[in-house]
PDB file of C-alpha atoms in Angstrom:
ATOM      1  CA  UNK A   1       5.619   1.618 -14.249  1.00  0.00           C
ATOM      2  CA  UNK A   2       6.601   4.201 -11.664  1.00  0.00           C
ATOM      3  CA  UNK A   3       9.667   2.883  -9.519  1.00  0.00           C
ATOM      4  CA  UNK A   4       9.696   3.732  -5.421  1.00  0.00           C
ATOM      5  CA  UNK A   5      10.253   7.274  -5.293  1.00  0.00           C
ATOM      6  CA  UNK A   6      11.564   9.250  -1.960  1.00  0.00           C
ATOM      7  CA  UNK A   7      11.997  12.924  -0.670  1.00  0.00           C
ATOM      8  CA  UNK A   8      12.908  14.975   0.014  1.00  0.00           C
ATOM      9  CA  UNK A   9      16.597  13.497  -1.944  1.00  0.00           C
ATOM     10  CA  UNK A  10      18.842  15.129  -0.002  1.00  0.00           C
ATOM     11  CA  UNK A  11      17.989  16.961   3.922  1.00  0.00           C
ATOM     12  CA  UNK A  12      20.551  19.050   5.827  1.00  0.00           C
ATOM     13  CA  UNK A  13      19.370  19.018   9.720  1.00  0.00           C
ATOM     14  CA  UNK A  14      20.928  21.273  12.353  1.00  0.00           C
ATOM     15  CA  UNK A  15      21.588  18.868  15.222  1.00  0.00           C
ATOM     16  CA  UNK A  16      18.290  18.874  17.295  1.00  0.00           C
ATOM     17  CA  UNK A  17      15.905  19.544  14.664  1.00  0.00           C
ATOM     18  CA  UNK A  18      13.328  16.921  13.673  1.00  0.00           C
ATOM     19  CA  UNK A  19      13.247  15.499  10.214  1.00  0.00           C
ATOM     20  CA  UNK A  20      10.341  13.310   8.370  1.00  0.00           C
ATOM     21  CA  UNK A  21      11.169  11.480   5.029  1.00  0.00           C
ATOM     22  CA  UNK A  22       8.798  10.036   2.835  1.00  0.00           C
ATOM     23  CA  UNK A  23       8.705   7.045   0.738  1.00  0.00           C
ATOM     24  CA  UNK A  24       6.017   5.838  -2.231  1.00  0.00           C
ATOM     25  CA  UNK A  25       6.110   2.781  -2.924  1.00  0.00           C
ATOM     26  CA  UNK A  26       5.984   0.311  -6.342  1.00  0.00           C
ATOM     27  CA  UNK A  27       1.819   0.760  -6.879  1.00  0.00           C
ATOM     28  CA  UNK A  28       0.875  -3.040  -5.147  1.00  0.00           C
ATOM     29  CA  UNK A  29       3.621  -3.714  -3.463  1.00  0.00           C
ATOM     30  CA  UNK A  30       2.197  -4.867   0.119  1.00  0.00           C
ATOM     31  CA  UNK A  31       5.632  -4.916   1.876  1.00  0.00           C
ATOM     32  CA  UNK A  32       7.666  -1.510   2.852  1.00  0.00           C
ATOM     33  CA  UNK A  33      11.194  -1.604   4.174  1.00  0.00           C
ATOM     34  CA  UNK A  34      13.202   1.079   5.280  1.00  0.00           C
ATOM     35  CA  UNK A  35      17.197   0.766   5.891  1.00  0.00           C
ATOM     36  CA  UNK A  36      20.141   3.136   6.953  1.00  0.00           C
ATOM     37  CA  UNK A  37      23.229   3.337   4.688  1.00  0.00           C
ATOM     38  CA  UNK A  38      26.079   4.535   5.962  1.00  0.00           C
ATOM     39  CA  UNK A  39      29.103   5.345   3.963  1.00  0.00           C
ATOM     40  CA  UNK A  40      30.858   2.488   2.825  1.00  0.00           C
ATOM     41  CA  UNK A  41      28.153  -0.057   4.473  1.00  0.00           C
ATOM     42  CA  UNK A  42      25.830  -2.491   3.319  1.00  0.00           C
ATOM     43  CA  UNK A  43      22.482  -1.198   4.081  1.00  0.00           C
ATOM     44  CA  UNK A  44      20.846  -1.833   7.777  1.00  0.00           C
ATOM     45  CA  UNK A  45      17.371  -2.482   8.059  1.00  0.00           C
ATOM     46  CA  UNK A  46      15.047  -0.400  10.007  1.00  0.00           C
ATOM     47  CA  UNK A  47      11.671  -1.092  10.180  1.00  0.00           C
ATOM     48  CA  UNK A  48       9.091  -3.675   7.729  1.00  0.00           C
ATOM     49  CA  UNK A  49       5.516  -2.937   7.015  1.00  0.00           C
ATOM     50  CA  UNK A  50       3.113  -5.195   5.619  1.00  0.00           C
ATOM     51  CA  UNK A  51      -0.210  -3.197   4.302  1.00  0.00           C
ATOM     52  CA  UNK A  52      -0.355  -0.500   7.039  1.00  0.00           C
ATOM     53  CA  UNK A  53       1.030  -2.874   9.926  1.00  0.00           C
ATOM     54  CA  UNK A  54       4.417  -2.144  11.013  1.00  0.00           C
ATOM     55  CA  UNK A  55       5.499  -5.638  11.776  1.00  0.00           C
ATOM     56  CA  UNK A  56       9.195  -5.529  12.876  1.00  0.00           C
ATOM     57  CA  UNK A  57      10.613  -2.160  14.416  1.00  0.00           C
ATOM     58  CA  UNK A  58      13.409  -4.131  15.463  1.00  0.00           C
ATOM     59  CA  UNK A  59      16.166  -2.279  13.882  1.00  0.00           C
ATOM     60  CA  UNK A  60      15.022   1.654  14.932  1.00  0.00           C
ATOM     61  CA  UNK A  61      17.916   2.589  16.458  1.00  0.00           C
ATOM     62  CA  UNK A  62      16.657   4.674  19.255  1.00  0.00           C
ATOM     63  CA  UNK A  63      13.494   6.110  20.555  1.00  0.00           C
ATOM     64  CA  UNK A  64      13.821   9.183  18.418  1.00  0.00           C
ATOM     65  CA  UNK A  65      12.899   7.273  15.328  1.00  0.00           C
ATOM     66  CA  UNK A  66       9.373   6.655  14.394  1.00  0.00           C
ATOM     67  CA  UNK A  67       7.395   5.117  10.936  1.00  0.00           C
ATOM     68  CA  UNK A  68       4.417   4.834   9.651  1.00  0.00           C
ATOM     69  CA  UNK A  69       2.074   3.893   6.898  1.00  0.00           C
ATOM     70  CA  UNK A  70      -1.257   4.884   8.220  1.00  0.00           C
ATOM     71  CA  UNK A  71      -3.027   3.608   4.795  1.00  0.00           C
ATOM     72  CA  UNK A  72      -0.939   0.833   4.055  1.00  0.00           C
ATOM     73  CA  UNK A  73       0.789   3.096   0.952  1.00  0.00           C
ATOM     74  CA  UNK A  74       2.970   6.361   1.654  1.00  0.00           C
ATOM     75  CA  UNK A  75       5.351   5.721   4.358  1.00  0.00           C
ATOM     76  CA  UNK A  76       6.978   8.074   6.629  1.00  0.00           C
ATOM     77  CA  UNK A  77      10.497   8.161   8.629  1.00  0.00           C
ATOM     78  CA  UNK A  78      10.734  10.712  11.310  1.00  0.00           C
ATOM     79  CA  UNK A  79      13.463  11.283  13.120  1.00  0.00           C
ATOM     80  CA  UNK A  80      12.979  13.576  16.333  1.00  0.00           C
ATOM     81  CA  UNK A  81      16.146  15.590  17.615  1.00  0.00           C
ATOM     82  CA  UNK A  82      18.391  15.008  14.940  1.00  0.00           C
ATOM     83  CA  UNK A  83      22.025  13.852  16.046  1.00  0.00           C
ATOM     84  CA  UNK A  84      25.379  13.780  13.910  1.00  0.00           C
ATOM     85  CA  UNK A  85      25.005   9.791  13.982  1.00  0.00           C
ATOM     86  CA  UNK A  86      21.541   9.872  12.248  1.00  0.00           C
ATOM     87  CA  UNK A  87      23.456  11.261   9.321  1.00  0.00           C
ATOM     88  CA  UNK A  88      23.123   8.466   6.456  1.00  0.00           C
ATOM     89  CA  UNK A  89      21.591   7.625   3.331  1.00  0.00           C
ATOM     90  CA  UNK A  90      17.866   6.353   4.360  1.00  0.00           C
ATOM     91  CA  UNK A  91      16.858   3.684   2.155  1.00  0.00           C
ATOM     92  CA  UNK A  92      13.079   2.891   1.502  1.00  0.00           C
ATOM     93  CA  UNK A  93      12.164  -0.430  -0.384  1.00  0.00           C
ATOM     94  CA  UNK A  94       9.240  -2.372  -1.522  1.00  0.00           C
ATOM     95  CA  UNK A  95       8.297  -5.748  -2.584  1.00  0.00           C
ATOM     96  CA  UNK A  96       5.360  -7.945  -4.217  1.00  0.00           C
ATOM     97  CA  UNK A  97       2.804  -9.986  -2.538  1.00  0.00           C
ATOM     98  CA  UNK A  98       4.472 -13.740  -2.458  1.00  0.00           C
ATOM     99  CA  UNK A  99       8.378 -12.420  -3.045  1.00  0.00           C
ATOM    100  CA  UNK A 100       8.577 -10.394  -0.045  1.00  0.00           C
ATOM    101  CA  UNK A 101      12.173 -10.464   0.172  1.00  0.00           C
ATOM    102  CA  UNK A 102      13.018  -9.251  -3.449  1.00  0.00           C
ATOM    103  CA  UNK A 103      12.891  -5.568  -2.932  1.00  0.00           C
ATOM    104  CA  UNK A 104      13.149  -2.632  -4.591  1.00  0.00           C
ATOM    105  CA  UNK A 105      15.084   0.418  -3.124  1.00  0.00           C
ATOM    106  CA  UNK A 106      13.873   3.698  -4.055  1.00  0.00           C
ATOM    107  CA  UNK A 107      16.900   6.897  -4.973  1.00  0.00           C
ATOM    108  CA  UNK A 108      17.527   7.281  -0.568  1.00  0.00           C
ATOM    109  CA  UNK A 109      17.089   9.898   0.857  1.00  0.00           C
ATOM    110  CA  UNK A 110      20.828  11.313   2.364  1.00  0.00           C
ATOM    111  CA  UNK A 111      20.456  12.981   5.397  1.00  0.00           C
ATOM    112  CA  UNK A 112      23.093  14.785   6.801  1.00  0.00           C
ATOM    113  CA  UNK A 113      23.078  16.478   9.909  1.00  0.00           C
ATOM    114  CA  UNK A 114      25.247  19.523  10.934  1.00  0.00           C
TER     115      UNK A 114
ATOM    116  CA  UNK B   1      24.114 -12.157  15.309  1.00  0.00           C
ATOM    117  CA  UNK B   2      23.552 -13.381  11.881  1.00  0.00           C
ATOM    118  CA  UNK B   3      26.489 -12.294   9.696  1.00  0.00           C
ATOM    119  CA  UNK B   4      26.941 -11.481   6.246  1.00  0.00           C
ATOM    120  CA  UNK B   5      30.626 -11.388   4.857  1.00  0.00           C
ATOM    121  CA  UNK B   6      31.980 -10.271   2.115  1.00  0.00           C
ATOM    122  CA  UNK B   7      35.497  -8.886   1.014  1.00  0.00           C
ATOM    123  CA  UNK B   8      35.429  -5.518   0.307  1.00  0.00           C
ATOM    124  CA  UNK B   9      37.732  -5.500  -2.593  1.00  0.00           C
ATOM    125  CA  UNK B  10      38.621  -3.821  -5.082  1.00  0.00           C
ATOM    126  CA  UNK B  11      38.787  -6.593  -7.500  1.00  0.00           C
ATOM    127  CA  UNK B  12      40.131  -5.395 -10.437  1.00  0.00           C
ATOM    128  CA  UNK B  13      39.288  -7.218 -13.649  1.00  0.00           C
ATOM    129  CA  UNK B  14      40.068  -6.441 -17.106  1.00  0.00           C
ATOM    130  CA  UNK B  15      37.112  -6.142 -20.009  1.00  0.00           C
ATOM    131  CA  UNK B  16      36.056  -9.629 -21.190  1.00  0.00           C
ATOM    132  CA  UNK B  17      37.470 -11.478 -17.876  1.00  0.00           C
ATOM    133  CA  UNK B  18      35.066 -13.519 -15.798  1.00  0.00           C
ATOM    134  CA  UNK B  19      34.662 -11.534 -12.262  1.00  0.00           C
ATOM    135  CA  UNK B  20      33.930 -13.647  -9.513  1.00  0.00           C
ATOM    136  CA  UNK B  21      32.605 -12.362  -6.290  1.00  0.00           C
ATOM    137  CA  UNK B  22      31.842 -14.287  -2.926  1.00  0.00           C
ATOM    138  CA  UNK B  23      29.697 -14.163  -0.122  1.00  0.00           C
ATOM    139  CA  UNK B  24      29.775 -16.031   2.912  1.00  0.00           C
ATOM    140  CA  UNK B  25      26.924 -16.469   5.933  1.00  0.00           C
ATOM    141  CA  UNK B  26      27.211 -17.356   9.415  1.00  0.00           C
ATOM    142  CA  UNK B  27      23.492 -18.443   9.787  1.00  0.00           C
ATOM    143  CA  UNK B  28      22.425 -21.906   8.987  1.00  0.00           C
ATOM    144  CA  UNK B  29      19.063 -22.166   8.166  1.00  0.00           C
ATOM    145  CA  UNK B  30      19.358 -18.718   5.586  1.00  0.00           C
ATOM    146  CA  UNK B  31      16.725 -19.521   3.152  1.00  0.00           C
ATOM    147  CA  UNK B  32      16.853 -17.093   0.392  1.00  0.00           C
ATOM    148  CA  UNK B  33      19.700 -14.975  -1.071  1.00  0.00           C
ATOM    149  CA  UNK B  34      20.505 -11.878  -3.249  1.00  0.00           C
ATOM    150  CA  UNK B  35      22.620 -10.411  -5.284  1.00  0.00           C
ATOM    151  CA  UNK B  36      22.224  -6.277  -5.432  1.00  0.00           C
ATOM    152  CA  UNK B  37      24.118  -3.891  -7.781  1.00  0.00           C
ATOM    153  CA  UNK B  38      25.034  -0.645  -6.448  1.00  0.00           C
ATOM    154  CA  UNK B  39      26.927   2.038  -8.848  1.00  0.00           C
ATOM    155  CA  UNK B  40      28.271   4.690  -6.517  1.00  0.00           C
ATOM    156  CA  UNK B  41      25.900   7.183  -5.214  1.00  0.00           C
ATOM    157  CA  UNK B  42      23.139   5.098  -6.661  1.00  0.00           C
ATOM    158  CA  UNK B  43      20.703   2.803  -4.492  1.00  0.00           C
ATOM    159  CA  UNK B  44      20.829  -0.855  -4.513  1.00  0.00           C
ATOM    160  CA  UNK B  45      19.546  -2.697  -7.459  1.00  0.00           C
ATOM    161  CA  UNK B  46      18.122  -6.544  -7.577  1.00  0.00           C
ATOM    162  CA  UNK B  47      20.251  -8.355 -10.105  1.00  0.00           C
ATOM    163  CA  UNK B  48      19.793 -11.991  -8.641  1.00  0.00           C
ATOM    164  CA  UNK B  49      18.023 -14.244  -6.608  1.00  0.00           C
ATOM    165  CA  UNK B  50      19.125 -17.711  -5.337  1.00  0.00           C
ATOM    166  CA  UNK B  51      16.894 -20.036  -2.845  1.00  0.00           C
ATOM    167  CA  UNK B  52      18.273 -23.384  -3.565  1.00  0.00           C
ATOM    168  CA  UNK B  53      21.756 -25.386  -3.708  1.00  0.00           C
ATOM    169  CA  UNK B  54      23.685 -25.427  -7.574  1.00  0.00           C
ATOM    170  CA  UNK B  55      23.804 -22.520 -10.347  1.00  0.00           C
ATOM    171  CA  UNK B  56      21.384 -19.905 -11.604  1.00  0.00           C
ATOM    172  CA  UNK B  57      22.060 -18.167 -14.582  1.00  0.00           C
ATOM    173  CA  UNK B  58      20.393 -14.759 -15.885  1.00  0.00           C
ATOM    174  CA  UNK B  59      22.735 -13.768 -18.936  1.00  0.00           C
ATOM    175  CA  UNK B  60      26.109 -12.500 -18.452  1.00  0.00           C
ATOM    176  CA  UNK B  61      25.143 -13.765 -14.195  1.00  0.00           C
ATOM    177  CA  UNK B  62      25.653 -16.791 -12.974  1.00  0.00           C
ATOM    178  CA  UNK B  63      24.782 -17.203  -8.968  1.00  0.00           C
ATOM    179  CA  UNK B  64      25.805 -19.984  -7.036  1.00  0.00           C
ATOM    180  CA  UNK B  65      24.667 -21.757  -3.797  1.00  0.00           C
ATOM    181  CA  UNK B  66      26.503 -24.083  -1.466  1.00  0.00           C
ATOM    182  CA  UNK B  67      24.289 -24.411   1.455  1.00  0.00           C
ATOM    183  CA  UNK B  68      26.852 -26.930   2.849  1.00  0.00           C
ATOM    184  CA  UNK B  69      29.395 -24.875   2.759  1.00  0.00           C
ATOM    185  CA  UNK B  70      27.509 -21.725   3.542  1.00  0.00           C
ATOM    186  CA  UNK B  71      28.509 -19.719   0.765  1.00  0.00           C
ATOM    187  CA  UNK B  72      27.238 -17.821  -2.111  1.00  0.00           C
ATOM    188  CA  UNK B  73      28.801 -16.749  -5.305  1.00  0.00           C
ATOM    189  CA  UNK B  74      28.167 -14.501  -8.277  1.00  0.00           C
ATOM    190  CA  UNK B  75      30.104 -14.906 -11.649  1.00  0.00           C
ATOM    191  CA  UNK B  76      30.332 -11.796 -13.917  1.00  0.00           C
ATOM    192  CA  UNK B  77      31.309 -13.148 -17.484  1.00  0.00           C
ATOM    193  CA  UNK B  78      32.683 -11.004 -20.030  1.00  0.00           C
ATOM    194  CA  UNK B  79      32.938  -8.303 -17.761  1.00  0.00           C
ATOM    195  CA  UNK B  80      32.129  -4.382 -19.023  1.00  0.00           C
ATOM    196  CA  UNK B  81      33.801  -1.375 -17.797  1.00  0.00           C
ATOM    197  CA  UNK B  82      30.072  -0.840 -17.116  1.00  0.00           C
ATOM    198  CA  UNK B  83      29.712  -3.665 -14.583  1.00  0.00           C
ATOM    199  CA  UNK B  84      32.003  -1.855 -12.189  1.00  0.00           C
ATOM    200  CA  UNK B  85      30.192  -1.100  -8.711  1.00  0.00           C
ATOM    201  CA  UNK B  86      29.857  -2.587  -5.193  1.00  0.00           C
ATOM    202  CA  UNK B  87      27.716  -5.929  -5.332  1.00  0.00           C
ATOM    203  CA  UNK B  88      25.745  -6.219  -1.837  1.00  0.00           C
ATOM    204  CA  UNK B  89      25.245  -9.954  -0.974  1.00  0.00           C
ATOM    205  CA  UNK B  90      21.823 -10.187   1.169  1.00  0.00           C
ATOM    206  CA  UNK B  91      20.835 -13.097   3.143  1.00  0.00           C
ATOM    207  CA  UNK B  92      17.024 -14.237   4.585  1.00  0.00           C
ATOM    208  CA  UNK B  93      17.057 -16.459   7.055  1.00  0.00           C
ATOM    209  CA  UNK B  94      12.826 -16.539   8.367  1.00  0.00           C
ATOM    210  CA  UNK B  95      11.290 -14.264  10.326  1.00  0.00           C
ATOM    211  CA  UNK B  96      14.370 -11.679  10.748  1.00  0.00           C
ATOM    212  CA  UNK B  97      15.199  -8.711   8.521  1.00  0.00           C
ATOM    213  CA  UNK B  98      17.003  -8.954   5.278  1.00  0.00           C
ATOM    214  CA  UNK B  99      20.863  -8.949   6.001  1.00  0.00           C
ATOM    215  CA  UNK B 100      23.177  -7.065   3.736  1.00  0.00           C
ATOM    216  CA  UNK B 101      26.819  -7.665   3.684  1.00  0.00           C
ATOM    217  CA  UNK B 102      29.216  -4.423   3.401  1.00  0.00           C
ATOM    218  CA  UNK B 103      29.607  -5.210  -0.274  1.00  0.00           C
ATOM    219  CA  UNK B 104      32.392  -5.859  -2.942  1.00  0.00           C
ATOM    220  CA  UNK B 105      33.701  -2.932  -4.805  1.00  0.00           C
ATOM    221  CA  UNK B 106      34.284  -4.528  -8.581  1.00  0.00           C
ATOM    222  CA  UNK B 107      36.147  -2.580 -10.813  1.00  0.00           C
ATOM    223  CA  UNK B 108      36.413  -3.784 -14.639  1.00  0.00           C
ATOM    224  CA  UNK B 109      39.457  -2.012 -16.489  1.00  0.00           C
ATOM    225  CA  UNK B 110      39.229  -1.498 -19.848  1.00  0.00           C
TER     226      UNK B 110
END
């Protein structure tokens, strides 16, 4: 079956701009992570959904930085005001009902802001 | 903070060698641990999973736990000029976020 699939692949911002990326997840896979790569870095979690409920923001780095997954599918990053620091690789991942915590990453999406 | 450490290489094995990598974790009551592949400019790929103390092998992969110790290892045998990538070592420890480490770039020399 289809794998998690992102886009756009690759973004170029200028700084100030807003961005949304958009992740589709494994087809019944409940759980929805997204993560920020940086070069050289293990990735950095973001935010978790479970169905449509966004369970742990925790990791958003700033206001400017907002998900969703209004029908518990699709998910969206959107980053408002792009800065130089947002530019990354933006991982999305998903995982089965019951192994929550084995994920699987979709291609990234790398942002890079000028 | 929980912490996830890992050396970040390269280790430089030649073709057929065993390649050992190691992880170490600063929480104590981590529950559940992976192993992730990533070739360069590629995203992260599941190769193992290892929730309790002793050895789990999956073909040419052997993980291993030492909850005592609080470490984590994964054995590459026979290693292929193909295995060569960063290995991400992730650590669950309940009710927080997956933790990655910064990885271990593995190169295998033919």
């Amino acid at each position: 079956g289809a794998g998690v699939s992102q886009s756009p692949r690759y973004k170029v911002a200028k700084r100030g701009q807003d961005v949304a990326l958009r992740c589709d997840p494994i087809s019944g896979h409940v759980s929805l992570f997204w993560y920020q790569q940086a070069l050289g870095q293990g990735p950095e979690f973001l935010t978790y959904f479970q169905n449509e409920a966004q369970l742990d923001k925790s990791g958003l780095p700033s206001d400017r930085f907002f998900a969703e997954r209004p029908e518990g599918s699709v998910s969206t990053l959107k980053i408002q005001r792009t800065q130089q620091e947002d530019s990354a690789v933006y991982l999305c991942a998903s995982s089965a009902p019951g192994a929550t915590y084995e994920q699987y990453f979709g291609p990234g999406t790398r942002l890079t802001v000028t | 903070q929980k912490e996830v450490e890992q050396n970040s290489g390269p280790l430089s094995v030649p073709e057929g060698a065993i390649a050992s990598l190691n992880c170490t974790y600063s929480d104590r009551v981590s529950q559940s641990f992976f192993w992730y592949r990533q070739y360069s400019g590629k995203s992260p790929e599941l190769i193992m999973s290892i929730y309790s103390n002793g050895d789990k092998e999956d073909g040419r992969f052997t993980a291993q736990l030492n909850k005592a110790s609080q470490y984590v290892s994964l054995l590459i045998r026979d290693s292929q000029p193909s295995d060569s990538a960063t290995y991400l070592c992730a650590v669950y420890s309940g009710n927080t976020p997956l933790v990655f480490g910064k990885g271990t770039r593995l190169s295998v020399i033919a």
